[in-house]
Amino acid sequence: MENGQVTNGHDVEGSSEPKTIHNAIVEIVSDSGEGAQKAGQSFATIGAKSGNGVWTVEIIPAEIKPPARSRAGASGIRIRLGSEQITNMGDTADIVVAFNEQVLYGRIINDALREGTVVLLENKWASDPDEQIRDMYTTAVKDFRARGLIVHELAMHEACLEYTPKPQLGKNMFVLGMLCWIYQLNPDLALREIAAVFAKKSAAVIESNQKLFHGGVKFARENLTYCYTIPTMKTEQDLIVTNGNQAVGLGVMASGMEMVSMYPITPATSATHYLAGVYQKVGGFIHQAEDEIAAIGFAIGASYAGKTACTITSGPGLALKTEFIGLAVMSEVPLVIVDVQRGGPATGLPTKVEQGDLFAALYASPGDAPKVVMAAATIEECFHMIITARKLAEMFRTPVIVLTDANLATGQTAYPRPKATEEWMAPPIDQSPWPEGLAPYEWDKKTGLSRRPIPGQRGGEYVLTGLAHTKLSHVAYDPTVNQMSTEMRSRKIASLAQTLRPPTIHGDDEGDLLLVGWGSTIGSIEEAVDRARADGYKVSSLHLRFIAPMEPGLKKMFERFKRVMTIELNYSDPQGGFSGDPETARRAQLAQHLRAQTLHDVGYWSITPGQPLQPNQICQVIAKTLEEMGLAQRGAEVAHA
Amino acid sequence: MFGLKTDWSLDVLPRYFSLEDYQGGMARWCPGCGDHGVLTAVQRICRDAQLLPEQTVCVSGIGCSSRFPHYMKTYGFHGLHGRALPVACGVKSRRPDLHIWVATGDGDCCSIGAGHWVHAIRYNMNMVVMLFDNNVYGLTKNQTSPTSQPGLKTNTHPRGAFLPPLNPSLTTLSIANVSFVAQTVDWNPPHVYATLKLAFEHPGLSFVRIFQRCPVFTPLVFEDAQSDPSLVMLLEDENGVTADAAGIKMYKNRVAHDPSDIDKAREIVSREDVLPIGLFFADPNRPRYEMMSSVGADTTIEEKLETFDKELDRFAI
Ligand SMILES: Cc1ncc(C[n+]2csc(CCOP(=O)(O)OP(=O)(O)O)c2C)c(N)n1
């Protein structure tokens, strides 16, 4: 801008006439508390309301108030807008609005930017009274330019002073105005969105934020030399925009479950924050327990008494719940456990995404503890899986673990508005007399299923126990009883397996390489596969929703590809192991599990950056793998797709 | 189908329950174990109150005493070591119609379950919590418990327990929202009965510490008080435990204690020279968590569907 010939983030000629593009990745980064997330979420909602595909990823430091102007304290949001449905955060950002230069480093460290990314940088630091800050700023700007970033130093703070005496509080809406101008989003939608966001505040607050918005629009128009339009999708469908944790909360309500029992833990808690505001209206209750053990114990108590409950947690909490999960398996109590995965082990990366809890979900409870484990791949699935989970829990008299993650939890996207029906809802508690002579665990020998008495049912009195027991729930240590009851609990899960369909393959169902994923990586994996296929590569992908029981037919599908590998956000040793002996290598979790289940040579690529995968990273894996297989002369091109 | 009331009049009930209707088979505690007497007392209270067996739930943790639910012919939940209280509270949370009895040991409640104990007292949900305090870990065979007296020789402390014991009643009396604390001794069945009955009738969580002998590992821990009734201090009040004559006539050491006086209750319960039994504290007006947690339990599916659909408007675009 300063020299009139800057590139503008989207590799098209700058012009004040809007140019059409199909995809935009925008970030707003600031110190914590400056409202970047609020601005970004509003921007995404306005985009979605206009008919664009949207996906957001929050950038959240672990501390509430990390030191100002620090790299680790970078707080903000990425928004990806598109002319089609968007399923992931994409690759590097096109335009970043940065409230100071240090937080931008937080994004550089995370590989979020590229040569050519436009940075709209607050320039007030250049004239800061503190010499050290002035120096840091000028050094950083030089460095950014050396790195190939296109830096526009803008007096946003100063411009805000025209509308508010405290720009640090209102700058976010000013930035919203700038972005809405850059991407030519409808200002009326934006003004309505601002009114909705500040609905609980006074009219004066709404008005002042709307003024800041207008200020931002004007500022961008006068100072920037480029703007874009992103064609919108025509859809007849009613859509809603939520993040994954809100989707979980909505799922809880639509499932008819009346109790969520929890102990606060990031990134799971916001699901209950959301629910807390509305749950009572559907007769629900959130129990904040004294710890995660009590939380699941309380939920199991409610379930035992006929009100199937849900407990929502994250890794450290799941660890504490393992003994109770075992009890629920042993005594066949229905229960829904949601694990919003974060980085681990221990306290790990509280605000960041990882897929490290698969083994814990499958195997953590000692003894033979078969249960249902499902993984939501999209925000919409976070909603629907809770409903399915409640039903399965009751039908199969079992705990069901639903795995989501920090990426789904805080990401927002649009999806069809669900139409809840009675079938989704838990039925009222059965208080009819219990059939005479029917045992509390009258296992059907073929299916392992049995009907469950509920307190209040006359004649159904039994004593639930975590000890080995007969069908009458009588404690029994004899070997045949234990063998048989253990088998019945496993048979139930096998009965569920029989109702599952094989997964569908994205791409052709035969080829050179099959990528297998689970959870929130679906969008990035499929986008990478689409790009590679467009370049002529025989790559497909497959995404698992049910991990236990396993979806059927996998081995046959695997055999139609020259190579099969998982793509995961968890840790694995370098291929071949540290010692050069591949048998000693610790593999990515799903790969290890699939190898054991299918005896197929399933490879893997997995990393633990604490961030969602970029499609481009997966493109590179595809290229490298095909190259290794001698199948990809054009590997390098794919990598830069 | 009918029963005789204590005044000999005939009470015709659609269903009448006798003691056997609450007896769930032969209790398999050791002969001489104090748990047998407590079980009988609870069965009698159920019979006297004609509790519907299907509306009654006995919840326990793990330990000898936690076998309790198996010997009742009601609904029962024999769960995990230390975790009886969260489960019991969960059962009650959406089903305030159920009567809840909790059986827990001194290890179960005061060691592994100590965190839940503190919070369950605060939740104050309507239930009877019976602490079977035999000063030792019975089921796992003679380890020191948090209530073991210093010097007690156990498998984990063969030269004798070292630390001063925890006083569960004093601890309970110090927890916010405590609403009922009483103590009784297993060798005095009428007093056990009267104490548990009062506990059952109290609206809120009634915490009853039952001094109970383990005939194998701690047969003599209460011997002094057993052989010399003057070492037992009986608390008396018109609102307190009123056992019949057989239960109190041997106790000469009696003090009047007003169970609304929590400071005095703490003072008495701390005494180490005597073993005080009876009602220490009761306040029927403390907030009970189920009053909050059960709100909306009668919401119909139609109402839920309607509200849910309205809620989606907030996210609609
Ligand atoms: C998590 C766990 N840790 C340890 C045990 C082993 N265990 C069972 S009962 C018990 C202690 C029993 O003592 P107490 O609670 O005083 O009851 P009592 O047997 O004396 O009635 C222990 C340590 C267990 N079952 N679970």
mmCIF file of N, CA, C and O and ligand atoms in Angstrom, chain A residues 323, chain B residues 62-65 81 105-108 112 134 136-140, ligand 1:
data_model
loop_
_atom_site.group_PDB
_atom_site.id
_atom_site.type_symbol
_atom_site.label_atom_id
_atom_site.label_comp_id
_atom_site.label_asym_id
_atom_site.label_seq_id
_atom_site.Cartn_x
_atom_site.Cartn_y
_atom_site.Cartn_z
ATOM 1 N N GLU A 323 -11.910 -46.207 36.558
ATOM 2 C CA GLU A 323 -12.427 -47.269 37.414
ATOM 3 C C GLU A 323 -13.952 -47.341 37.317
ATOM 4 O O GLU A 323 -14.545 -48.412 37.237
ATOM 5 N N ILE B 62 -16.906 -50.389 48.888
ATOM 6 C CA ILE B 62 -16.331 -51.724 48.979
ATOM 7 C C ILE B 62 -15.714 -51.883 50.367
ATOM 8 O O ILE B 62 -15.086 -50.968 50.884
ATOM 9 N N GLY B 63 -15.879 -53.041 50.925
ATOM 10 C CA GLY B 63 -15.407 -53.351 52.270
ATOM 11 C C GLY B 63 -16.350 -54.403 52.815
ATOM 12 O O GLY B 63 -17.363 -54.723 52.172
ATOM 13 N N CYS B 64 -16.045 -54.935 53.992
ATOM 14 C CA CYS B 64 -16.965 -55.921 54.578
ATOM 15 C C CYS B 64 -18.348 -55.291 54.736
ATOM 16 O O CYS B 64 -19.364 -55.830 54.298
ATOM 17 N N SER B 65 -18.351 -54.110 55.355
ATOM 18 C CA SER B 65 -19.626 -53.463 55.640
ATOM 19 C C SER B 65 -20.379 -53.103 54.363
ATOM 20 O O SER B 65 -21.605 -53.042 54.347
ATOM 21 N N HIS B 81 -14.809 -48.915 45.763
ATOM 22 C CA HIS B 81 -14.250 -48.539 47.047
ATOM 23 C C HIS B 81 -14.159 -47.006 47.156
ATOM 24 O O HIS B 81 -13.510 -46.357 46.333
ATOM 25 N N GLY B 105 -17.565 -47.953 55.071
ATOM 26 C CA GLY B 105 -16.626 -48.264 56.145
ATOM 27 C C GLY B 105 -15.745 -47.075 56.465
ATOM 28 O O GLY B 105 -15.771 -46.052 55.767
ATOM 29 N N ASP B 106 -14.926 -47.215 57.530
ATOM 30 C CA ASP B 106 -14.055 -46.098 57.911
ATOM 31 C C ASP B 106 -12.959 -45.873 56.869
ATOM 32 O O ASP B 106 -12.521 -44.749 56.653
ATOM 33 N N GLY B 107 -12.540 -46.938 56.186
ATOM 34 C CA GLY B 107 -11.588 -46.745 55.087
ATOM 35 C C GLY B 107 -12.311 -46.178 53.882
ATOM 36 O O GLY B 107 -11.859 -45.226 53.243
ATOM 37 N N ASP B 108 -13.459 -46.749 53.601
ATOM 38 C CA ASP B 108 -14.268 -46.358 52.452
ATOM 39 C C ASP B 108 -14.639 -44.877 52.499
ATOM 40 O O ASP B 108 -14.486 -44.154 51.518
ATOM 41 N N ILE B 112 -10.218 -43.312 51.351
ATOM 42 C CA ILE B 112 -10.292 -43.176 49.883
ATOM 43 C C ILE B 112 -11.463 -42.288 49.458
ATOM 44 O O ILE B 112 -11.392 -41.581 48.459
ATOM 45 N N ASN B 134 -15.083 -49.681 62.366
ATOM 46 C CA ASN B 134 -14.446 -50.731 63.174
ATOM 47 C C ASN B 134 -12.973 -50.440 63.399
ATOM 48 O O ASN B 134 -12.204 -51.312 63.797
ATOM 49 N N VAL B 136 -10.567 -50.241 61.522
ATOM 50 C CA VAL B 136 -9.588 -51.055 60.804
ATOM 51 C C VAL B 136 -10.130 -51.390 59.423
ATOM 52 O O VAL B 136 -11.328 -51.266 59.172
ATOM 53 N N TYR B 137 -9.226 -51.757 58.517
ATOM 54 C CA TYR B 137 -9.653 -52.297 57.235
ATOM 55 C C TYR B 137 -9.911 -53.773 57.427
ATOM 56 O O TYR B 137 -9.002 -54.539 57.719
ATOM 57 N N GLY B 138 -11.180 -54.161 57.277
ATOM 58 C CA GLY B 138 -11.539 -55.549 57.508
ATOM 59 C C GLY B 138 -11.326 -56.398 56.273
ATOM 60 O O GLY B 138 -10.533 -57.352 56.279
ATOM 61 N N LEU B 139 -11.987 -56.033 55.189
ATOM 62 C CA LEU B 139 -12.005 -56.900 54.013
ATOM 63 C C LEU B 139 -10.606 -57.227 53.497
ATOM 64 O O LEU B 139 -10.319 -58.347 53.103
ATOM 65 N N THR B 140 -9.731 -56.221 53.522
ATOM 66 C CA THR B 140 -8.384 -56.448 52.982
ATOM 67 C C THR B 140 -7.447 -56.991 54.053
ATOM 68 O O THR B 140 -6.248 -57.056 53.860
HETATM 69 C C1 LIG C 1 -9.502 -48.576 44.359
HETATM 70 C C2 LIG C 1 -9.428 -49.648 45.398
HETATM 71 N N1 LIG C 1 -8.397 -49.652 46.245
HETATM 72 C C3 LIG C 1 -8.303 -50.623 47.178
HETATM 73 C C4 LIG C 1 -9.246 -51.591 47.266
HETATM 74 C C5 LIG C 1 -9.108 -52.672 48.283
HETATM 75 N N2 LIG C 1 -10.004 -52.495 49.414
HETATM 76 C C6 LIG C 1 -11.200 -53.101 49.459
HETATM 77 S S1 LIG C 1 -12.027 -52.814 50.867
HETATM 78 C C7 LIG C 1 -10.772 -51.893 51.493
HETATM 79 C C8 LIG C 1 -10.822 -51.302 52.864
HETATM 80 C C9 LIG C 1 -11.963 -51.775 53.670
HETATM 81 O O1 LIG C 1 -11.984 -51.136 54.900
HETATM 82 P P1 LIG C 1 -13.240 -50.334 55.394
HETATM 83 O O2 LIG C 1 -13.671 -49.353 54.382
HETATM 84 O O3 LIG C 1 -12.904 -49.774 56.719
HETATM 85 O O4 LIG C 1 -14.412 -51.403 55.468
HETATM 86 P P2 LIG C 1 -14.519 -52.754 56.335
HETATM 87 O O5 LIG C 1 -14.054 -53.872 55.471
HETATM 88 O O6 LIG C 1 -13.666 -52.603 57.551
HETATM 89 O O7 LIG C 1 -15.964 -52.834 56.650
HETATM 90 C C10 LIG C 1 -9.734 -51.806 50.565
HETATM 91 C C11 LIG C 1 -8.489 -51.056 50.811
HETATM 92 C C12 LIG C 1 -10.317 -51.566 46.350
HETATM 93 N N3 LIG C 1 -11.302 -52.454 46.342
HETATM 94 N N4 LIG C 1 -10.369 -50.582 45.440
#
